[in-house]
PDB file of C-alpha atoms in Angstrom:
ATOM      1  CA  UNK A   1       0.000   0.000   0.000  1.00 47.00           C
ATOM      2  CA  UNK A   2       1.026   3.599  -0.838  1.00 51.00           C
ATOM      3  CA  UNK A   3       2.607   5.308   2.287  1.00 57.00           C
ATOM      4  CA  UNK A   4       3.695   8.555   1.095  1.00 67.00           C
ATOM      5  CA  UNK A   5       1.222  11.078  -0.557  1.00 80.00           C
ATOM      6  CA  UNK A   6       1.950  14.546  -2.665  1.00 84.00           C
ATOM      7  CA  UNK A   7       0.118  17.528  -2.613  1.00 86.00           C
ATOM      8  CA  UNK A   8      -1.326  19.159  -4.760  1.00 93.00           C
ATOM      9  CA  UNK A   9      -2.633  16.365  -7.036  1.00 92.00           C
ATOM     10  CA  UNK A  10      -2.532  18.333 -10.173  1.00 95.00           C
ATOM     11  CA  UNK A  11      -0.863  21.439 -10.870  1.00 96.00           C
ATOM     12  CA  UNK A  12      -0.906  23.858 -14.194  1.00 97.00           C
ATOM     13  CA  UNK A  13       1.249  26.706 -14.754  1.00 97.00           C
ATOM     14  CA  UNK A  14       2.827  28.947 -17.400  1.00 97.00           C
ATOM     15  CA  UNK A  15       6.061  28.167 -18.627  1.00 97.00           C
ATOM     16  CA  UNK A  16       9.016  30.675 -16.560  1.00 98.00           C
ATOM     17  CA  UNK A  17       6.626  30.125 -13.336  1.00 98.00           C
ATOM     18  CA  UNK A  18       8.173  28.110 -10.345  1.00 98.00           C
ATOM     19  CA  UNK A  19       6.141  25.150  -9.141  1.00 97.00           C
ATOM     20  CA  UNK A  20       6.019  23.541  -5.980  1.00 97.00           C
ATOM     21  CA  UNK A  21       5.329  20.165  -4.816  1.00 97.00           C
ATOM     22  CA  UNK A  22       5.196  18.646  -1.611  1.00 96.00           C
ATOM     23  CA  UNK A  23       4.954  15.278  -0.417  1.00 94.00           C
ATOM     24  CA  UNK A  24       4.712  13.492   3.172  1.00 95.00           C
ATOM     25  CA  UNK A  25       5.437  10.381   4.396  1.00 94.00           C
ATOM     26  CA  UNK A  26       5.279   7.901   7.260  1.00 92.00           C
ATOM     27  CA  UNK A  27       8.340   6.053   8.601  1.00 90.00           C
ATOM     28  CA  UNK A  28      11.591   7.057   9.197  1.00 92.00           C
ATOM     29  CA  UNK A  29      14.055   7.440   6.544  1.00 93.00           C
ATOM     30  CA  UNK A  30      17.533   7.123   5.248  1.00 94.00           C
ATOM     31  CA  UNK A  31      17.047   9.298   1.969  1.00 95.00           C
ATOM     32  CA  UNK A  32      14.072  10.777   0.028  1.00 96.00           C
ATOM     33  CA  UNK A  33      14.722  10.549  -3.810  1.00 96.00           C
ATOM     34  CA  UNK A  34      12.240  12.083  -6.094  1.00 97.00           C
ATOM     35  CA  UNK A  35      11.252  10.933  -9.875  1.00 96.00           C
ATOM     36  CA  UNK A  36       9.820  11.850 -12.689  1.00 97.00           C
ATOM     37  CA  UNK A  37       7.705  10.253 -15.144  1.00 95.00           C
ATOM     38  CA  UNK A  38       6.135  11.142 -18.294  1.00 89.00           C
ATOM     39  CA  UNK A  39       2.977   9.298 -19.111  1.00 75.00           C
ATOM     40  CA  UNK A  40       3.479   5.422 -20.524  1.00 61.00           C
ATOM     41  CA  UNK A  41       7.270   5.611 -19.455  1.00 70.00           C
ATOM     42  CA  UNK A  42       9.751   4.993 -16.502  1.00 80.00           C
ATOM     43  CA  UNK A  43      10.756   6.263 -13.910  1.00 92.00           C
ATOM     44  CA  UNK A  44      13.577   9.605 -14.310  1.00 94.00           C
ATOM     45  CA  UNK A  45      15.654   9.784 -11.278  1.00 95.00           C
ATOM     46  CA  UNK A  46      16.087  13.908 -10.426  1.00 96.00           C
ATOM     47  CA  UNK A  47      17.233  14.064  -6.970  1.00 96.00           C
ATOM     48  CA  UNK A  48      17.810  12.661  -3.534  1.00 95.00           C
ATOM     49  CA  UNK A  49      18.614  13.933  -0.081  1.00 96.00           C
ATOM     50  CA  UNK A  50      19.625  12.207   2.481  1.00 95.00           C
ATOM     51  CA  UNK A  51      18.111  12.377   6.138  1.00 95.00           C
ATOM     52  CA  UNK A  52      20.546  14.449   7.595  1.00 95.00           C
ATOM     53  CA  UNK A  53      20.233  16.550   5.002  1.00 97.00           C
ATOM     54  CA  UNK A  54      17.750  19.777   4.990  1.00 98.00           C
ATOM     55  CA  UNK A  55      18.223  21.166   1.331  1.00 98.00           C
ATOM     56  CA  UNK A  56      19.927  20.197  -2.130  1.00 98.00           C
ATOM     57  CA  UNK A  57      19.707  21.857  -4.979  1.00 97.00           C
ATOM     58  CA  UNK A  58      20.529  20.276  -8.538  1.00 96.00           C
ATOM     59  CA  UNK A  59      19.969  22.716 -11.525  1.00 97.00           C
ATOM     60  CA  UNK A  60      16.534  24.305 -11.061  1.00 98.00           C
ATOM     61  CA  UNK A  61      15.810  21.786  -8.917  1.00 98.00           C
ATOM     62  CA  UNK A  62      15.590  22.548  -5.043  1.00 98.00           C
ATOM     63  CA  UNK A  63      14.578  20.012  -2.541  1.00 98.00           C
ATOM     64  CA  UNK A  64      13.627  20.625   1.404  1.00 98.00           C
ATOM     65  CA  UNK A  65      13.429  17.921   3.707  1.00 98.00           C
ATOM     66  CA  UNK A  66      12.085  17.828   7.417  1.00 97.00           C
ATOM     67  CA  UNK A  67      12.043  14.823   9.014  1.00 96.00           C
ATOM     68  CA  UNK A  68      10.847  16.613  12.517  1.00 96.00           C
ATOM     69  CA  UNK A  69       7.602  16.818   9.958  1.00 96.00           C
ATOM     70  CA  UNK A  70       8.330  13.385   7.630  1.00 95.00           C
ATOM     71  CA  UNK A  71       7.404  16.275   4.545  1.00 96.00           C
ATOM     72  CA  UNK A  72       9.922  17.552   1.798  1.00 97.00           C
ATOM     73  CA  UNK A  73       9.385  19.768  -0.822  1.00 97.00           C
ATOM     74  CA  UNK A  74      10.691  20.083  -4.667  1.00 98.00           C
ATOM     75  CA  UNK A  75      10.753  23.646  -6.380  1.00 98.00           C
ATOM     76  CA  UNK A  76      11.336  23.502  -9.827  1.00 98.00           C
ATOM     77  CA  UNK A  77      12.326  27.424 -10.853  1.00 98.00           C
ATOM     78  CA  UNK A  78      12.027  29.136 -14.653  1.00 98.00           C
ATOM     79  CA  UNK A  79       9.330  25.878 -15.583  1.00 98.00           C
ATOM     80  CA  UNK A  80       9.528  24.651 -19.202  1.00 97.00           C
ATOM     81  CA  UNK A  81       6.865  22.779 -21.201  1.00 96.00           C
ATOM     82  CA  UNK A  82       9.350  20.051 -21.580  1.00 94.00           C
ATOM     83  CA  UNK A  83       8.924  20.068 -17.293  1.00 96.00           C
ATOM     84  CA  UNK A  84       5.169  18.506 -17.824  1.00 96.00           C
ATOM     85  CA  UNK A  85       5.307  14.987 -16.221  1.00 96.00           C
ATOM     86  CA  UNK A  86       4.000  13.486 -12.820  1.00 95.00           C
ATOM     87  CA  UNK A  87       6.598  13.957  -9.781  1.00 96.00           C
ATOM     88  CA  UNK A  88       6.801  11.000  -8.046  1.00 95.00           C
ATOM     89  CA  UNK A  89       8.491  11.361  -4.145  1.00 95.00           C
ATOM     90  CA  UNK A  90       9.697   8.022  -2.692  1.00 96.00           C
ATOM     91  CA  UNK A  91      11.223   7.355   0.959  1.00 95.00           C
ATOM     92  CA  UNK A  92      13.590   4.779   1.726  1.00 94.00           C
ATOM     93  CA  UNK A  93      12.932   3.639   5.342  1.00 91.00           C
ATOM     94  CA  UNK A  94      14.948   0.839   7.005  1.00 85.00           C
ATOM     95  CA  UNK A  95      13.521  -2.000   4.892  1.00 86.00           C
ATOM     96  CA  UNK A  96      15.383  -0.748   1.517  1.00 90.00           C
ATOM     97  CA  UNK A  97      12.350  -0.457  -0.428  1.00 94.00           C
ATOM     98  CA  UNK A  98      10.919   2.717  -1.613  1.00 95.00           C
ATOM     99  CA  UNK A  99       7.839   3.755  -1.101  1.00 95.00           C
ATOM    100  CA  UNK A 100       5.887   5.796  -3.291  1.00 94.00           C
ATOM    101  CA  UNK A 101       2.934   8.532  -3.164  1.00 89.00           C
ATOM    102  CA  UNK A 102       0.856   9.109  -6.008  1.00 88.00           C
ATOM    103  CA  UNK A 103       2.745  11.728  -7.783  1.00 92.00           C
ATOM    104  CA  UNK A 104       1.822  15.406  -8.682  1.00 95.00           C
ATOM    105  CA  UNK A 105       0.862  15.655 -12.197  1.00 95.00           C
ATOM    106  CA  UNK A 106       2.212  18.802 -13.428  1.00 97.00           C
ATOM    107  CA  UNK A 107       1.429  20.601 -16.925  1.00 97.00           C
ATOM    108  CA  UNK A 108       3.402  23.337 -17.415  1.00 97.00           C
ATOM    109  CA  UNK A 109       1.441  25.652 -20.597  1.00 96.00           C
ATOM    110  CA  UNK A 110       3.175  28.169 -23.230  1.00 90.00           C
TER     111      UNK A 110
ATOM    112  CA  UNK B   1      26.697   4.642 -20.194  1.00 55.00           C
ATOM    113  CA  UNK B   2      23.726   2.554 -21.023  1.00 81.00           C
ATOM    114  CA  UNK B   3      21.426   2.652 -18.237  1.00 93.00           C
ATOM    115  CA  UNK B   4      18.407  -0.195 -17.224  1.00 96.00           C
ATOM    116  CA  UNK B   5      16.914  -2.521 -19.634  1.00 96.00           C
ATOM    117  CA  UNK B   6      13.777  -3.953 -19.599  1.00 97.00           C
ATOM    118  CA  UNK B   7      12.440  -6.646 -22.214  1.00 97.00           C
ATOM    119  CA  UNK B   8       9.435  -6.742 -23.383  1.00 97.00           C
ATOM    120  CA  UNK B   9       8.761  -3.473 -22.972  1.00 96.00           C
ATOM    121  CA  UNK B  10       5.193  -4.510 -23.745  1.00 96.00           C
ATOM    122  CA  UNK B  11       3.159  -7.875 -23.213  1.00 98.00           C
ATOM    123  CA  UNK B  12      -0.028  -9.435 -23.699  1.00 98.00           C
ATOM    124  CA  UNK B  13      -1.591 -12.629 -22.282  1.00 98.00           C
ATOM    125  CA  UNK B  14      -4.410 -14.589 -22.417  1.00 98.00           C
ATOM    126  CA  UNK B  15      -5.367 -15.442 -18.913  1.00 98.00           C
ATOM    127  CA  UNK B  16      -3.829 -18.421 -17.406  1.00 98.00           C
ATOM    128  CA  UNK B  17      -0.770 -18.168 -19.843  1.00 98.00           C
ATOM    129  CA  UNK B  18       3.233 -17.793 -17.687  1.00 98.00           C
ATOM    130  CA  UNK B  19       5.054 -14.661 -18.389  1.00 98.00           C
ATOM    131  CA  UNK B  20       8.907 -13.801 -17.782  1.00 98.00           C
ATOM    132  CA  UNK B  21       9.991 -10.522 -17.832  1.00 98.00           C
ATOM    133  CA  UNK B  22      13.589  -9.422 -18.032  1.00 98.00           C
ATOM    134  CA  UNK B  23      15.847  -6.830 -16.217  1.00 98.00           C
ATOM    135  CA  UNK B  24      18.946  -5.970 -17.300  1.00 97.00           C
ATOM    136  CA  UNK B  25      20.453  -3.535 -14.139  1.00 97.00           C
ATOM    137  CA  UNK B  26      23.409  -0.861 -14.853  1.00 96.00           C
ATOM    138  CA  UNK B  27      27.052  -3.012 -14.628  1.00 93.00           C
ATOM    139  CA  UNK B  28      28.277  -3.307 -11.792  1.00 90.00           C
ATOM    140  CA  UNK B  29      24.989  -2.857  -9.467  1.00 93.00           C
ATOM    141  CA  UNK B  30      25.082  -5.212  -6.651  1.00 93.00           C
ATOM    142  CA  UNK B  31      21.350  -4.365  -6.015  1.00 96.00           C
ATOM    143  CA  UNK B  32      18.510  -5.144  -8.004  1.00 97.00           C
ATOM    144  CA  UNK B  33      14.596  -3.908  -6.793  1.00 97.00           C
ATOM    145  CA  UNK B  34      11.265  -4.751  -8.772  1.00 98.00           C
ATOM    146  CA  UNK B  35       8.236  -2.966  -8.388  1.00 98.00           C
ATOM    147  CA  UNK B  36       4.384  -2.959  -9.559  1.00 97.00           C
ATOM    148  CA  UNK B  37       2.553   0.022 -11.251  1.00 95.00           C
ATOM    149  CA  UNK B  38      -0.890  -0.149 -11.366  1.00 93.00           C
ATOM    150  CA  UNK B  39      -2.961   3.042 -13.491  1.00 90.00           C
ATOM    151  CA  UNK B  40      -2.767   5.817 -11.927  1.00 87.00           C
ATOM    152  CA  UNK B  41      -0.771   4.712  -9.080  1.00 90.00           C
ATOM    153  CA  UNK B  42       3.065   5.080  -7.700  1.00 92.00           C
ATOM    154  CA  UNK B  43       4.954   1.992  -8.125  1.00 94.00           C
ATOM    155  CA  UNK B  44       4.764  -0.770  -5.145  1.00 96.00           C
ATOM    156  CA  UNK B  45       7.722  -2.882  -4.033  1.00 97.00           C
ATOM    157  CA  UNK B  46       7.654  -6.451  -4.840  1.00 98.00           C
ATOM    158  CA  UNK B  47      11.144  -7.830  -4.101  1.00 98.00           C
ATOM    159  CA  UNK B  48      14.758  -7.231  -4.085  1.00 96.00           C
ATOM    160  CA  UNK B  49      18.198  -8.977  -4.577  1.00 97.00           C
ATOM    161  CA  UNK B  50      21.975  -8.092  -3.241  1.00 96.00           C
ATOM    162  CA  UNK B  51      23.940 -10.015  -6.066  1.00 96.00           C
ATOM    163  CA  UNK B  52      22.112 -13.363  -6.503  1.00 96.00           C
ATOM    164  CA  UNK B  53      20.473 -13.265  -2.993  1.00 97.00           C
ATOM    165  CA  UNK B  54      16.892 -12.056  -2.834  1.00 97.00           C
ATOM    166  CA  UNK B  55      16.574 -10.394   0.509  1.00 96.00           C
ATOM    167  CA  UNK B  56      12.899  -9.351   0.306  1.00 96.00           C
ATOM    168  CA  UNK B  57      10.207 -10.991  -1.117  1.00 96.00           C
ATOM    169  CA  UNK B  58       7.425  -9.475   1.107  1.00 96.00           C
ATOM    170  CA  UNK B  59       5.589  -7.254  -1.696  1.00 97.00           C
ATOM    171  CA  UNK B  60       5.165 -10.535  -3.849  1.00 98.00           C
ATOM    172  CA  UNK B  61       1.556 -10.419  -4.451  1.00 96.00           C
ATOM    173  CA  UNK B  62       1.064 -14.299  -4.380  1.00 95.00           C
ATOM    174  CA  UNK B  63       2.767 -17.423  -4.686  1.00 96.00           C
ATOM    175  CA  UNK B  64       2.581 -17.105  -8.257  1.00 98.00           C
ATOM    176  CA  UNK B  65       4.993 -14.599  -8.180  1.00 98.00           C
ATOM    177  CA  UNK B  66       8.478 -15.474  -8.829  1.00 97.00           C
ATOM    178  CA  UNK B  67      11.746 -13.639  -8.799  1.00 98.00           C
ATOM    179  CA  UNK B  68      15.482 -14.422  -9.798  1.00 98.00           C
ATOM    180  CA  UNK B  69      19.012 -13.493 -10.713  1.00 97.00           C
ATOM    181  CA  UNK B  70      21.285 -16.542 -10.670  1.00 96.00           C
ATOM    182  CA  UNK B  71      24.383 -14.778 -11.673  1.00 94.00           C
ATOM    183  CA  UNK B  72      23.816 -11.296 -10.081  1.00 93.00           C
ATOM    184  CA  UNK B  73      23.374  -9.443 -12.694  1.00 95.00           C
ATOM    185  CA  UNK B  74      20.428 -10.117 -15.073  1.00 97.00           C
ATOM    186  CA  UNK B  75      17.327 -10.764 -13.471  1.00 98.00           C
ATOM    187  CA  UNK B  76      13.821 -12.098 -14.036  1.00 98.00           C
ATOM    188  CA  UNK B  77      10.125 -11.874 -12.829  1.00 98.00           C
ATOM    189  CA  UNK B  78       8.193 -14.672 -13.223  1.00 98.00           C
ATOM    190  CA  UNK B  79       4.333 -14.816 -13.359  1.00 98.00           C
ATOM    191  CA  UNK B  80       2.511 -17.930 -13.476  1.00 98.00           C
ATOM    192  CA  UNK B  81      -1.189 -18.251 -14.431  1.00 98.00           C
ATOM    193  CA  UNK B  82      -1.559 -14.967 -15.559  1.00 98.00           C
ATOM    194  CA  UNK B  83      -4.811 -13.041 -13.908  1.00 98.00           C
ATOM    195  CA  UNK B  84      -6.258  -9.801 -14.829  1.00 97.00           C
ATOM    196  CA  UNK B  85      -5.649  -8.315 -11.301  1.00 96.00           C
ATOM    197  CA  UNK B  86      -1.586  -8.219 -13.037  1.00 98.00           C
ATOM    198  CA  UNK B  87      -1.969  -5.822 -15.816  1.00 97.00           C
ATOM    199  CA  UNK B  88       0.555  -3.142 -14.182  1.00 97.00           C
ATOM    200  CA  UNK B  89       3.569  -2.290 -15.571  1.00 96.00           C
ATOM    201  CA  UNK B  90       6.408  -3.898 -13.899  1.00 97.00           C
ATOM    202  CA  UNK B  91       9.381  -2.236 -13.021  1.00 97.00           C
ATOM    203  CA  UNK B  92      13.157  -2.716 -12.378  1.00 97.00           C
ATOM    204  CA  UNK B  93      15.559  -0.734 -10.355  1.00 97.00           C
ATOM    205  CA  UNK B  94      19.239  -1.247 -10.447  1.00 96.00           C
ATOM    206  CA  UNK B  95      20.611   0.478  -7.067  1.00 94.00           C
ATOM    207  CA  UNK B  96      24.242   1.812  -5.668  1.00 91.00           C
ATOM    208  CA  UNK B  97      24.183   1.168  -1.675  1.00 91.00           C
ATOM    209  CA  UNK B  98      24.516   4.698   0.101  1.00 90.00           C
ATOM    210  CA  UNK B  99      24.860   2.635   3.732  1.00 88.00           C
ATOM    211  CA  UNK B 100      22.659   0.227   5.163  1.00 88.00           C
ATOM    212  CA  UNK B 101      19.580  -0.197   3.995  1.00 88.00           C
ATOM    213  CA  UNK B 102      19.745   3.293   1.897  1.00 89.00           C
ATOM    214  CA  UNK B 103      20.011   2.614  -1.632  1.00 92.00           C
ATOM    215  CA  UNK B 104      20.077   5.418  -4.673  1.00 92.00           C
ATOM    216  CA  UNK B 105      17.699   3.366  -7.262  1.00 94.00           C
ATOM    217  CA  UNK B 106      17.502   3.944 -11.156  1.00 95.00           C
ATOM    218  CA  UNK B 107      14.470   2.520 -12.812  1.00 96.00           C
ATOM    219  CA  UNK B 108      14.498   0.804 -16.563  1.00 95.00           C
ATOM    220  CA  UNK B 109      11.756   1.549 -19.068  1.00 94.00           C
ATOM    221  CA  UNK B 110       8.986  -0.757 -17.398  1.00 96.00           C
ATOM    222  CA  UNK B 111       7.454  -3.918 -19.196  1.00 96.00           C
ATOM    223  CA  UNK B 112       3.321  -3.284 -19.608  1.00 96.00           C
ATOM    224  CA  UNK B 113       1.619  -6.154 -19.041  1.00 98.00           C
ATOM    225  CA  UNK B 114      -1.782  -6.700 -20.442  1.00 98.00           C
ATOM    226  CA  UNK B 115      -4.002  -9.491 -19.155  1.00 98.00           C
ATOM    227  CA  UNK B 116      -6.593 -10.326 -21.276  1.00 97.00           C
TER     228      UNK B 116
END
């Protein structure tokens, strides 16, 4: 069963606009890695932060974590249409395995 | 370099019929995950291998479920007796150990599996 969840469920902006996605989740962790995924295909790896870590940033990319809160956060700045995909946040507790929300679909419009 | 492999990338069965599906993980990954994507869903665990050992087998859906990698490197997902309840797309994740337990995981294409 899913253990994680994002928020919001859907988001559209205009392409240059920053967009923000958050996700929460329930155990403790060792990292949070986030994905990306464009409809029919796998799974993009973008980021991951560990769980001493409180921010990483990788290109536009900017990632938050707080464990006190078991939430993190990914900004993507200056969107681009080629940005449109679901965003996918999965935690890796002390079993290995990720676990996965349900993703924030984002369309980002000219 | 070449990243995860997945073959089929797409397959149909009749009900009833076996299925393998294959991974192919980045060289050199001792760790091997596969997960199942249902529609409109996040992907859910289903096992996971360090070299040829499988370690977890506790998201296997049922005993018709099947998982190997007999030389540590390629690996395959075995489905017997197809059912509808399947159709997902079935993914593999070839991972680089961080520290215990804490794995950095990059996913192959997927295989879609279509019961019919």
């Amino acid at each position: 069963s899913q253990q994680g969840e994002e928020d919001p469920q859907a988001l559209s902006i205009q392409e240059g606009e920053n967009a923000t996605m958050n996700c929460s989740y329930k155990t403790s962790i060792n990292n949070l890695q986030w994905y990306r995924q464009n409809s029919g295909r796998g799974l993009v790896h973008l980021i991951l932060i560990r769980s001493n870590e409180r921010e990483k940033h990788s290109g536009r990319l900017r990632v938050t974590l707080d464990t006190s809160k078991k939430s993190s956060s990914l900004l993507i700045t200056a969107s681009r249409a080629a940005d449109t995909a679901s965003y996918l946040c999965a935690s890796n507790g002390t079993a290995s395995k990720l676990t996965f929300g349900t993703g924030t679909r984002l369309q980002v419009t000219l | 370099g070449a990243g995860v492999s997945q073959s089929p990338r797409y397959k149909v069965a009749k009900r009833g019929q076996d299925v393998a599906l294959r991974c192919d993980p980045i060289s050199g990954h001792v760790s091997l995950f596969w997960y199942q994507q249902a529609l409109g869903q996040g992907p859910e665990f289903l096992t996971y291998f360090q070299n040829e050992a499988q370690l977890d087998k506790s998201g296997l859906p049922s005993d018709r479920f099947f998982a190997e990698r007999p030389e540590g490197s390629v690996s395959t997902l075995k489905i017997q007796r197809t059912q509808q309840e399947d159709s997902a797309v079935y993914l593999c994740a070839s991972a680089i150990a961080l520290g215990p337990s804490s794995y950095e995981q990059y996913f192959g294409p997927g295989t879609r599996l279509t019961v019919t």
